[in-house]
């Protein structure tokens, strides 16, 4: 039958028993319908047969042209009715979806009609539609059908100008602006024209961002206060503390209770009130001084969000309805009060804590400056020492190769008044020996043919060898009496040296050599070891960066895919015990032979990973820091060396590292000029089953990303880089934050203010790269 109507023409059947066009199946179908004659009208739309309309009769019939035309007309009208019904149903469903979305979104939404004068200048607008969130975010009640100037006559002109412009041009706009007379609210707005242009309708999607804006302004005032306090002395800070608190937090009443170390008591030092409050009306209740004292000794913030319903805490006849007491460590307590209850939300309290930390830091800085006069002799030496370290740091920034780094370090040390000469030794892990690779301040005869062999069982081993064996600095207080340098004693003494320090150059568990520095005094200054230890880490970091820079700057690199069969490291055991696969994301050293390791795994396996981590002794803590629909990010604090840290500090650049229950797979890039065998040999010294699965040469990655990464990392100290990296991987910069500053400070085993100082120092250096013009 389909073939008979596929050409689009009506099919007319007078008698189905005699019509030769019909098949036996067609006749059976007609018989089931009790049809002997029929007219079939195919409905073809856009070249496609969409339906067939038919009429039939139980007896033979000669159909007239008029009847056939009537059937065709009926078919078209029936199809039009069907399409109209479908369209109406689709419209109802679309409107229902729109209404559901309109009423469920958590952003404010409205449709307005902009009204213009005869000069086409916008003068007002009428609200045509509003969603349920509209009233909450604007404070405008029953706005539908009303004019804006009717609801708020003082509404700023820029709102009318902006919506008028959108209504006329049809160009959508996204902007942020203030509605001062709507309770000083700030809005993030996206507005666009809808409907016919002559209707002058504009749809507005908006968010109340007042809290964010007010916090931003408070932070700006806090930054201003920080700059103001930078040059203030202790007395000035004390006198300004209350005023600064009032200005930054925007509160009605503030006071500083200062701790007197001589009397051991807290004393009200300064108070500041806003214009809305009379200082004479402030009355402290009985026992308030004890409350201040408890805050001081407990070092905990105390908040009262609504004083009015608690008579025992209410200040007699006082207008203050909420307050907060914030300890300033051993300096005192900041008191801040507001005439409004519930003023001190989490954001305000955090801001108050940051302000307290700023004041405390400023006071400590001022006290430190007052003690400088008593430390002139030590500071002179310290200044000279750090000046030398700064010069070396500058040279390291300019040096681009290991050779130039070694030369700069040795020459700067030897040329200073603090040391006589210095040399750097190269450690051969295969031969277990150390040989000189750079020196300054001494002729080569002292170092000719000097190869130091490391023997862990030997006594009185050369301090250079001990530095490699122990991974700790070795001090020779007196060359004339120390047996470890007996073989070279006369040569060293003849060159004016009496003591020395051998410092291992270690960065992320990898040894890059040993620096030995000789001084003229019998025993090195106590600060020498600390500073030279830090210098050793800085040198190692610079060498590591230079080697990696060689990798990324080479036109071609050698890509190695390395398999470690059951490497036995803590992450490998975790993958095996949890029977999962996960990918390494980053590592941040934590000191004390531990690190914070970040990795991602399947969200469906998150519980298994967490449970297995808690059961491993080498993992002191495992935390889920972020997740999405498919994966979870974990942070594990692990003790001892990790495969990730060793690969990250080799002479190549690790691109990926993946663990499953049986093996770890790493992809590493080496410079095209590098010898792969020593690289692999070094890995095999630690891991028994190391297999090169693939070895190929390929074009290096584009320079842009790597150059930016190196430029950002270059000015940062090791500590700053670690803090910034840990904060980033822990989700500190996400919104909302996945880890708080206090949590990250706890991971670093430092106070929150110290973490903030490191983070801000790193941020300033990073921002300087972007915004400094010189």
XYZ file of C-alpha atoms in Angstrom:
774
model
C 0.000 0.000 0.000
C 2.872 2.386 0.841
C 4.133 2.133 -2.751
C 0.679 3.044 -4.129
C 0.614 6.407 -2.277
C 4.332 7.239 -2.209
C 4.022 9.488 -5.274
C 1.758 11.871 -3.323
C -1.389 11.412 -5.434
C -4.713 10.174 -3.936
C -5.364 6.439 -4.302
C -9.012 5.748 -5.332
C -10.322 2.147 -5.070
C -13.786 1.412 -6.459
C -13.844 -2.271 -5.551
C -11.021 -3.945 -3.776
C -12.032 -7.390 -5.036
C -11.445 -6.391 -8.626
C -8.614 -3.806 -8.236
C -5.495 -5.483 -9.658
C -3.164 -2.997 -7.913
C -3.848 -4.576 -4.553
C -1.971 -7.530 -3.109
C -3.503 -10.356 -1.147
C -2.263 -8.734 2.052
C -3.895 -5.447 1.080
C -7.217 -7.251 0.503
C -6.957 -8.968 3.874
C -6.424 -5.581 5.517
C -9.442 -4.139 3.702
C -11.536 -7.106 4.675
C -10.578 -6.628 8.349
C -11.799 -3.013 8.105
C -14.993 -4.113 6.263
C -13.974 -1.909 3.291
C -14.898 -2.688 -0.331
C -14.065 0.776 -1.633
C -11.885 3.618 -0.317
C -10.025 6.879 -0.977
C -6.475 7.268 0.424
C -4.953 10.778 0.564
C -1.167 10.848 1.295
C 0.074 13.834 3.359
C 3.528 14.817 2.099
C 5.345 17.560 4.039
C 8.807 18.871 3.119
C 9.198 16.003 0.658
C 8.393 13.336 3.292
C 5.266 11.163 3.621
C 4.119 11.886 7.160
C 0.593 10.344 7.206
C -2.224 8.870 5.092
C -5.871 9.955 5.501
C -8.512 7.509 4.272
C -12.283 7.080 4.046
C -13.971 3.788 3.152
C -17.286 2.085 2.409
C -18.389 -1.548 2.852
C -19.800 -1.741 -0.702
C -18.294 -0.908 -4.107
C -18.545 2.763 -5.000
C -17.678 5.062 -7.880
C -16.038 8.072 -6.229
C -16.743 11.429 -7.894
C -14.146 14.158 -8.322
C -16.060 16.292 -5.837
C -15.933 13.542 -3.217
C -12.242 12.978 -3.771
C -11.558 16.739 -3.469
C -13.631 16.828 -0.267
C -11.547 13.978 1.201
C -8.325 15.825 0.257
C -9.534 19.044 1.901
C -10.587 17.133 5.023
C -7.151 15.471 5.192
C -5.323 18.816 5.017
C -7.560 20.389 7.655
C -7.178 17.368 9.934
C -3.367 17.509 9.602
C -3.389 21.261 10.336
C -5.412 20.593 13.484
C -2.944 17.895 14.559
C 0.028 20.207 14.041
C -1.728 22.999 15.909
C -2.445 20.687 18.856
C 1.176 19.522 18.916
C 2.435 23.110 18.844
C 0.109 24.104 21.667
C 1.284 21.142 23.751
C 4.940 22.011 23.076
C 4.246 25.630 24.036
C 2.602 24.549 27.293
C 5.559 22.311 28.113
C 8.031 25.098 27.233
C 6.149 27.592 29.397
C 6.099 25.110 32.282
C 9.853 24.571 31.983
C 10.402 28.325 31.832
C 8.195 28.889 34.867
C 10.012 26.163 36.820
C 13.386 27.677 35.942
C 12.097 31.190 36.607
C 10.959 30.260 40.103
C 13.828 27.930 41.106
C 17.020 29.834 40.180
C 18.836 31.395 43.119
C 19.592 34.588 41.201
C 17.286 37.557 41.002
C 15.416 37.872 37.700
C 12.956 40.377 36.319
C 11.588 41.745 33.061
C 11.115 45.486 32.768
C 9.587 47.886 30.264
C 11.793 50.964 29.827
C 9.903 54.249 29.508
C 11.306 57.117 27.408
C 10.424 60.783 26.988
C 9.838 62.503 23.671
C 13.598 62.864 23.184
C 14.123 59.118 23.565
C 15.816 59.578 26.934
C 15.023 56.861 29.514
C 13.064 58.289 32.439
C 11.741 55.234 34.289
C 10.961 51.545 33.957
C 8.088 49.299 34.954
C 8.473 45.797 36.407
C 6.547 43.296 34.291
C 7.768 40.033 35.842
C 9.805 39.155 38.959
C 10.939 35.802 40.361
C 10.713 34.805 44.061
C 14.371 35.730 44.726
C 13.833 39.258 43.404
C 12.304 40.626 46.616
C 14.988 38.999 48.799
C 17.823 40.506 46.768
C 16.362 43.993 46.232
C 14.102 44.608 49.232
C 11.400 45.839 46.782
C 8.011 44.420 47.806
C 5.167 43.778 45.316
C 7.181 45.376 42.523
C 5.266 43.754 39.631
C 3.374 46.404 37.676
C 5.034 49.291 39.525
C 7.533 51.924 38.392
C 11.058 52.055 39.779
C 10.786 55.739 40.696
C 7.563 54.946 42.506
C 9.360 52.282 44.569
C 12.563 54.287 45.145
C 12.499 57.937 43.966
C 16.227 58.435 44.582
C 17.403 55.447 42.521
C 20.615 56.411 40.667
C 20.392 57.671 37.079
C 23.003 55.239 35.785
C 20.513 52.358 36.133
C 17.968 54.092 33.849
C 20.694 55.074 31.370
C 22.068 51.542 31.161
C 18.716 49.808 30.683
C 17.587 52.505 28.251
C 20.705 51.932 26.165
C 20.120 48.166 26.091
C 16.457 48.628 25.137
C 17.392 50.928 22.233
C 20.493 49.150 20.872
C 19.679 45.549 21.650
C 23.262 45.030 22.837
C 23.392 42.969 26.072
C 25.626 44.229 28.891
C 27.264 42.649 31.929
C 28.274 45.065 34.678
C 28.671 45.627 38.405
C 27.208 48.696 40.077
C 25.889 50.087 43.346
C 22.298 50.783 44.303
C 22.982 53.063 47.226
C 19.339 53.702 48.058
C 18.477 50.005 48.047
C 20.196 49.597 51.415
C 23.642 50.268 49.882
C 23.552 47.073 47.862
C 25.947 46.091 45.068
C 24.814 43.973 42.133
C 26.462 41.837 39.480
C 24.088 42.231 36.514
C 23.530 40.724 33.070
C 20.818 42.554 31.089
C 19.531 41.918 27.547
C 16.648 43.024 25.347
C 13.768 40.605 24.743
C 10.731 40.695 22.462
C 10.147 43.141 19.662
C 12.430 46.222 19.711
C 9.487 48.602 19.884
C 8.309 46.930 23.097
C 11.417 48.284 24.904
C 11.580 45.223 27.188
C 14.753 44.242 29.025
C 15.390 41.010 30.972
C 17.695 41.348 33.972
C 19.576 38.538 35.743
C 21.379 39.742 38.870
C 23.122 38.757 42.086
C 23.427 40.744 45.294
C 27.217 40.915 45.878
C 27.064 43.480 48.666
C 28.837 41.275 51.189
C 31.664 40.632 48.745
C 31.996 44.329 47.917
C 31.954 45.379 51.541
C 34.584 42.759 52.328
C 36.659 43.989 49.399
C 36.497 47.555 50.689
C 37.395 46.370 54.173
C 40.401 44.543 52.746
C 41.445 47.684 50.911
C 41.238 49.596 54.173
C 43.213 46.803 55.834
C 45.922 47.140 53.184
C 46.008 50.887 53.775
C 46.329 50.237 57.497
C 49.154 47.771 56.895
C 51.072 50.393 54.951
C 50.331 52.956 57.640
C 51.714 50.654 60.333
C 54.884 49.826 58.449
C 56.712 52.893 59.738
C 54.924 53.371 63.077
C 56.646 52.740 66.397
C 55.141 50.833 69.333
C 53.471 53.850 70.911
C 51.976 55.028 67.615
C 50.581 51.573 66.890
C 49.016 51.387 70.349
C 47.455 54.828 69.960
C 46.102 54.057 66.465
C 44.957 50.444 67.040
C 41.373 51.263 68.024
C 40.962 53.839 65.265
C 42.344 51.468 62.647
C 40.019 48.709 63.861
C 37.024 51.020 63.662
C 38.008 52.183 60.165
C 38.723 48.727 58.745
C 35.703 46.933 60.202
C 33.357 49.911 59.888
C 31.964 49.412 63.394
C 30.448 51.766 65.941
C 32.800 51.297 68.878
C 36.325 49.910 69.250
C 38.829 49.774 72.081
C 42.287 48.398 72.828
C 42.966 46.697 76.135
C 46.758 46.679 76.364
C 48.760 44.208 78.457
C 51.197 45.876 80.836
C 54.152 43.535 81.248
C 55.348 45.423 84.320
C 52.094 45.094 86.290
C 50.807 41.949 84.581
C 47.396 43.534 84.005
C 45.212 44.560 81.076
C 44.443 48.252 80.845
C 42.026 50.140 78.604
C 44.410 52.113 76.387
C 42.336 53.786 73.648
C 38.703 53.924 72.442
C 37.051 55.183 69.243
C 33.340 55.701 68.499
C 31.462 56.399 65.275
C 29.193 59.389 64.744
C 26.158 57.189 65.431
C 27.121 56.535 69.019
C 27.918 58.682 72.055
C 31.074 57.613 73.859
C 29.472 58.623 77.156
C 26.734 55.995 76.697
C 29.182 53.089 76.706
C 29.008 51.231 80.000
C 30.902 48.032 80.736
C 28.993 45.548 82.927
C 30.311 44.006 86.086
C 32.809 41.279 85.334
C 33.638 42.586 81.863
C 37.318 43.011 82.720
C 37.400 39.314 83.668
C 35.855 38.467 80.293
C 38.603 40.455 78.552
C 41.233 38.683 80.663
C 39.859 35.234 79.771
C 40.030 36.143 76.094
C 43.638 37.252 76.560
C 44.828 34.086 78.313
C 42.772 31.637 76.199
C 43.870 33.234 72.912
C 40.381 32.501 71.525
C 38.037 34.946 69.805
C 34.828 35.537 71.789
C 31.701 36.707 69.939
C 28.386 37.977 71.284
C 25.970 38.241 68.352
C 22.942 39.649 70.191
C 23.407 41.202 73.594
C 19.820 42.425 74.076
C 18.178 39.140 75.158
C 20.972 38.279 77.613
C 20.647 40.722 80.533
C 23.697 39.436 82.355
C 25.880 40.377 79.372
C 24.072 43.583 78.494
C 25.894 46.842 79.015
C 23.702 49.082 81.119
C 22.060 51.647 78.874
C 24.638 50.825 76.226
C 23.649 50.971 72.554
C 26.040 48.139 71.658
C 24.091 45.046 70.615
C 26.857 42.729 69.367
C 30.569 42.596 69.977
C 33.724 40.618 69.532
C 36.870 40.278 71.655
C 40.021 39.421 69.686
C 43.309 38.530 71.419
C 46.524 40.165 70.196
C 48.761 37.377 71.480
C 50.798 38.821 74.377
C 49.995 42.403 73.341
C 46.428 42.701 74.600
C 42.824 42.439 73.374
C 40.894 44.327 70.708
C 37.235 45.010 71.543
C 34.824 45.867 68.720
C 31.108 46.608 69.106
C 28.153 47.293 66.816
C 24.718 48.809 67.357
C 23.234 46.030 65.201
C 22.823 42.407 66.353
C 24.255 39.604 64.235
C 26.947 41.909 62.827
C 29.803 39.478 63.308
C 29.409 36.826 60.660
C 32.224 34.490 59.703
C 33.644 36.897 57.111
C 33.737 39.817 59.552
C 35.349 37.686 62.252
C 37.984 36.407 59.794
C 38.698 39.978 58.772
C 38.999 40.952 62.430
C 41.429 38.097 63.013
C 43.521 39.205 60.040
C 43.522 42.770 61.355
C 44.600 41.510 64.781
C 47.423 39.549 63.144
C 48.431 42.696 61.244
C 48.491 44.760 64.433
C 50.382 42.052 66.279
C 52.919 41.795 63.487
C 53.325 45.558 63.425
C 53.879 45.643 67.183
C 56.421 42.852 67.003
C 58.182 44.651 64.175
C 58.272 47.904 66.126
C 59.585 46.176 69.253
C 62.226 44.456 67.185
C 63.381 47.757 65.784
C 63.698 49.142 69.307
C 66.075 46.316 70.159
C 68.316 46.901 67.146
C 70.541 49.309 69.031
C 71.496 46.478 71.408
C 72.488 44.113 68.614
C 74.821 46.241 66.503
C 77.817 43.909 66.637
C 75.891 40.768 65.749
C 73.833 42.554 63.147
C 76.933 43.932 61.455
C 78.182 40.404 60.928
C 74.729 39.168 59.991
C 74.295 42.000 57.512
C 77.621 41.164 55.914
C 76.719 37.483 55.748
C 73.279 38.045 54.261
C 74.680 40.622 51.877
C 76.981 37.921 50.615
C 74.065 35.493 50.305
C 72.087 38.122 48.425
C 74.957 38.618 45.990
C 75.143 34.899 45.493
C 71.377 34.754 44.928
C 71.702 37.455 42.285
C 74.453 35.518 40.575
C 72.338 32.372 40.702
C 69.463 34.191 39.033
C 71.777 35.180 36.178
C 73.504 31.801 35.902
C 71.935 29.424 33.418
C 74.172 26.355 33.642
C 75.542 24.150 36.400
C 79.075 25.302 35.597
C 78.177 28.992 35.876
C 76.281 28.342 39.137
C 79.289 26.547 40.678
C 81.694 29.258 39.547
C 79.507 32.101 40.850
C 79.100 30.484 44.283
C 82.792 29.670 44.780
C 84.013 33.057 43.560
C 81.563 35.041 45.701
C 82.458 33.069 48.840
C 86.212 33.289 48.243
C 86.104 37.024 47.420
C 84.243 37.925 50.627
C 85.912 38.967 53.902
C 84.132 36.142 55.737
C 85.761 33.142 54.065
C 89.143 32.176 52.637
C 88.319 29.749 49.862
C 85.620 27.308 48.713
C 85.183 24.328 46.423
C 82.310 22.158 45.171
C 82.625 18.402 44.747
C 80.767 16.137 42.329
C 79.265 12.941 43.764
C 79.505 9.825 41.575
C 76.793 7.508 42.859
C 78.084 4.567 40.843
C 81.716 4.789 42.017
C 80.734 6.219 45.405
C 83.323 8.996 45.135
C 83.527 12.783 45.266
C 85.804 14.784 42.967
C 86.269 18.580 42.709
C 84.309 20.225 39.897
C 84.780 23.946 40.784
C 86.843 26.043 43.234
C 87.958 29.601 43.980
C 90.402 31.319 46.355
C 92.915 28.459 46.087
C 95.130 27.109 43.332
C 94.421 23.765 41.791
C 97.398 22.069 43.479
C 95.382 21.603 46.654
C 92.671 19.771 44.725
C 94.771 17.983 42.114
C 94.013 14.285 42.050
C 91.838 14.658 45.155
C 89.237 11.921 44.976
C 87.341 11.248 48.192
C 85.924 7.749 48.572
C 82.853 7.266 50.738
C 83.046 4.410 53.216
C 80.140 4.322 55.632
C 82.054 1.932 57.926
C 85.203 4.057 58.141
C 86.075 6.167 61.197
C 87.454 9.697 60.921
C 86.130 9.899 57.370
C 86.709 13.108 55.422
C 83.958 15.641 56.383
C 83.018 15.911 52.713
C 82.313 12.171 52.648
C 80.393 12.424 55.929
C 78.244 15.184 54.427
C 77.253 12.841 51.597
C 76.689 9.836 53.885
C 74.625 11.670 56.488
C 73.018 14.273 54.192
C 73.843 16.805 56.940
C 76.385 19.619 57.151
C 79.725 18.727 58.755
C 81.731 21.268 60.798
C 85.456 21.168 61.395
C 85.929 23.570 64.315
C 89.738 23.458 64.149
C 91.660 22.107 61.198
C 94.816 21.858 63.323
C 93.316 19.229 65.620
C 90.596 17.464 63.658
C 91.800 14.048 62.506
C 89.423 13.940 59.556
C 91.589 16.458 57.678
C 94.969 15.174 58.834
C 96.110 14.415 55.295
C 95.498 17.990 54.133
C 96.149 19.875 57.366
C 99.392 21.616 56.391
C 98.074 22.672 53.004
C 94.906 24.138 54.514
C 96.702 25.952 57.339
C 99.239 27.371 54.887
C 96.380 29.005 53.020
C 95.125 30.803 56.127
C 92.150 28.625 56.999
C 91.439 27.236 60.473
C 87.906 25.818 60.160
C 85.500 24.638 57.507
C 81.940 23.553 56.812
C 80.926 20.924 54.246
C 77.314 21.411 53.116
C 75.425 18.817 51.001
C 73.568 20.437 48.103
C 70.165 18.775 48.421
C 66.882 19.636 46.784
C 63.850 17.371 47.149
C 65.918 14.389 48.315
C 68.457 14.581 45.459
C 72.152 15.370 46.028
C 73.673 17.826 43.558
C 77.164 17.981 45.091
C 78.953 19.155 48.247
C 80.034 22.727 49.025
C 83.025 23.115 51.349
C 83.824 26.569 52.722
C 86.932 27.481 54.732
C 87.084 30.332 57.276
C 90.003 32.030 59.062
C 88.524 31.864 62.583
C 88.965 28.762 64.729
C 85.268 27.967 64.901
C 82.743 29.085 62.304
C 80.290 31.681 63.494
C 77.124 29.999 64.798
C 75.069 31.660 62.087
C 77.329 30.307 59.355
C 75.890 26.822 59.495
C 72.251 27.960 59.315
C 72.895 30.382 56.476
C 75.112 27.984 54.545
C 72.544 25.206 54.972
C 69.986 27.501 53.391
C 72.498 28.458 50.708
C 73.064 24.770 50.008
C 69.366 24.256 49.405
C 69.248 27.363 47.216
C 72.221 26.186 45.130
C 70.648 22.739 44.746
C 67.361 24.325 43.703
C 69.184 26.515 41.151
C 71.047 23.505 39.740
C 67.818 21.555 39.514
C 66.162 24.468 37.681
C 69.135 24.846 35.326
C 69.037 21.172 34.436
C 65.316 21.297 33.834
C 65.682 24.497 31.828
C 68.154 22.656 29.627
C 65.438 20.085 29.035
C 62.721 22.536 28.116
C 64.999 24.741 26.002
C 66.327 21.885 23.859
C 64.578 21.645 20.491
C 64.160 17.909 20.909
C 63.827 15.808 24.020
C 64.162 12.128 24.822
C 60.895 10.776 26.134
C 61.187 7.754 28.419
C 58.277 5.669 29.609
C 59.504 3.867 32.714
C 57.808 1.022 34.554
C 58.580 0.319 38.198
C 57.301 -3.174 39.010
C 56.141 -3.201 42.646
C 58.406 -0.291 43.653
C 57.458 -0.675 47.314
C 57.063 3.071 47.972
C 54.206 4.339 50.091
C 52.061 5.419 47.108
C 52.618 2.046 45.437
C 51.517 0.249 48.615
C 48.490 2.504 48.825
C 47.456 1.648 45.238
C 47.999 -2.068 45.916
C 46.113 -2.143 49.219
C 43.196 -0.136 47.854
C 43.282 -2.040 44.533
C 42.843 1.200 42.591
C 44.584 3.331 40.019
C 45.485 6.951 40.708
C 47.607 9.722 39.223
C 50.239 11.787 40.997
C 49.586 15.555 40.859
C 52.229 17.239 43.009
C 54.437 17.092 46.068
C 55.352 19.708 48.675
C 58.175 18.973 51.176
C 57.155 19.359 54.813
C 60.554 19.009 56.516
C 61.288 16.315 59.109
C 61.636 13.779 56.292
C 57.977 14.069 55.277
C 56.037 15.498 52.346
C 52.496 16.401 51.323
C 51.625 14.344 48.237
C 48.637 15.166 46.035
C 47.012 12.604 43.732
C 43.688 11.947 42.046
C 41.644 8.760 41.943
C 38.240 7.634 40.810
C 35.430 9.052 42.896
C 33.899 5.573 43.108
C 37.082 4.341 44.802
C 37.439 7.268 47.206
C 36.401 5.310 50.298
C 38.815 2.463 49.516
C 41.694 4.910 49.016
C 40.891 6.708 52.251
C 40.626 3.476 54.244
C 43.846 2.041 52.812
C 45.689 5.307 53.530
C 44.677 5.258 57.190
C 46.077 1.758 57.535
C 49.550 2.622 56.212
C 52.044 3.616 58.886
C 54.007 5.788 56.437
C 50.914 7.969 55.867
C 50.327 10.148 58.907
C 47.273 11.811 57.431
C 45.142 11.486 54.289
C 42.486 14.007 53.358
C 40.085 14.399 50.458
C 40.611 18.038 49.392
C 38.469 18.278 46.235
C 36.168 16.240 44.035
C 34.063 16.398 40.907
C 31.654 13.999 39.213
C 34.412 11.553 38.275
C 37.538 12.066 40.402
C 38.697 13.052 43.869
C 41.860 14.929 44.819
C 43.642 13.556 47.895
C 46.396 15.020 50.040
C 48.517 12.503 51.927
C 51.231 13.424 54.418
C 53.870 10.720 53.970
C 57.160 10.048 55.669
C 60.365 9.070 53.888
C 61.338 9.388 50.249
C 58.814 8.881 47.464
C 59.162 7.783 43.866
C 57.597 11.078 42.811
C 60.184 13.164 44.694
C 63.098 11.201 43.225
C 61.821 11.461 39.651
C 61.014 15.158 40.094
C 64.581 15.948 41.120
C 66.486 13.922 38.506
C 68.041 15.604 35.496
C 64.875 15.192 33.462
C 61.374 16.630 33.659
C 58.659 14.276 34.911
C 55.465 14.675 32.917
C 53.175 12.026 34.404
C 53.264 9.398 37.140
C 50.534 6.777 37.523
C 50.145 3.994 40.095
C 48.056 0.827 40.035
C 48.073 -2.293 42.226
C 51.090 -3.829 40.452
C 53.298 -1.078 39.088
C 54.040 2.606 38.641
C 54.390 4.151 35.188
C 56.314 7.405 34.692
C 56.872 9.485 31.572
C 60.059 11.550 31.788
C 61.682 13.987 29.334
C 65.479 14.170 29.105
C 67.600 16.587 27.067
C 68.471 15.179 23.677
C 72.135 15.337 24.672
C 71.622 13.403 27.911
C 73.024 9.917 28.480
C 70.057 7.749 29.430
C 72.092 4.929 31.019
C 73.332 6.835 34.105
C 69.823 8.150 34.613
C 68.417 4.626 34.660
C 71.321 3.305 36.732
C 70.575 5.857 39.414
C 66.947 4.692 39.562
C 68.004 1.042 39.725
C 70.142 1.785 42.756
C 66.899 2.402 44.634
C 64.314 0.294 42.801
C 65.020 -3.307 41.884
C 62.693 -3.666 38.909
C 63.036 -0.696 36.534
C 62.032 -1.248 32.924
C 62.248 1.218 30.023
C 59.002 0.565 28.191
C 59.632 3.145 25.464
C 62.455 5.469 24.430
C 61.799 8.031 21.732
C 62.825 11.453 20.525
C 60.179 14.071 20.029
C 59.742 17.814 19.711
C 59.725 19.510 23.064
C 56.525 21.072 24.348
C 55.716 24.706 23.415
C 57.869 27.177 25.309
C 55.158 29.573 26.385
C 53.760 27.624 29.345
C 57.149 26.403 30.525
C 58.706 29.869 30.220
C 55.909 31.351 32.303
C 56.305 28.626 34.924
C 60.058 29.233 35.152
C 59.589 33.000 35.313
C 57.110 32.626 38.163
C 59.236 30.146 40.099
C 62.524 32.009 39.640
C 62.099 34.876 42.186
C 60.505 32.663 44.848
C 62.442 31.231 47.746
C 62.100 27.510 48.322
C 59.807 28.139 51.289
C 57.618 30.575 49.366
C 57.323 28.153 46.465
C 56.367 25.333 48.833
C 53.724 27.451 50.587
C 52.227 28.659 47.292
C 52.216 25.156 45.807
C 50.650 23.596 48.912
C 47.950 26.286 49.019
C 47.162 25.814 45.304
C 47.000 22.011 45.419
C 44.926 22.122 48.623
C 42.254 24.278 46.945
C 42.975 27.400 49.007
C 42.308 29.628 45.972
C 39.041 27.905 45.006
C 35.688 29.547 45.768
C 34.552 28.362 48.180
C 37.907 27.369 49.645
C 38.519 23.641 49.891
C 41.135 24.200 52.628
C 41.415 27.116 55.032
C 44.567 29.072 55.798
C 44.645 27.568 59.285
C 44.494 24.026 57.872
C 47.396 24.714 55.518
C 49.332 26.422 58.315
C 48.837 23.276 60.406
C 50.225 21.170 57.553
C 53.290 23.427 57.425
C 53.577 23.373 61.221
C 53.525 27.164 61.355
C 51.096 29.739 62.693
C 48.369 31.144 60.449
C 50.018 34.622 60.373
C 53.335 33.056 59.332
C 51.571 31.154 56.552
C 49.890 34.396 55.470
C 53.245 36.224 55.430
C 54.848 33.548 53.241
C 51.823 33.461 50.949
C 51.667 37.242 50.572
C 55.392 37.447 49.904
C 55.030 34.846 47.159
C 51.957 36.563 45.732
C 53.733 39.931 45.648
C 56.599 38.414 43.673
C 54.245 36.676 41.248
C 52.138 39.818 40.804
C 55.291 41.864 40.285
C 56.046 39.755 37.214
C 52.673 40.674 35.788
C 52.306 44.295 36.833
C 55.722 45.902 37.408
C 56.613 47.986 34.385
C 60.346 47.701 34.876
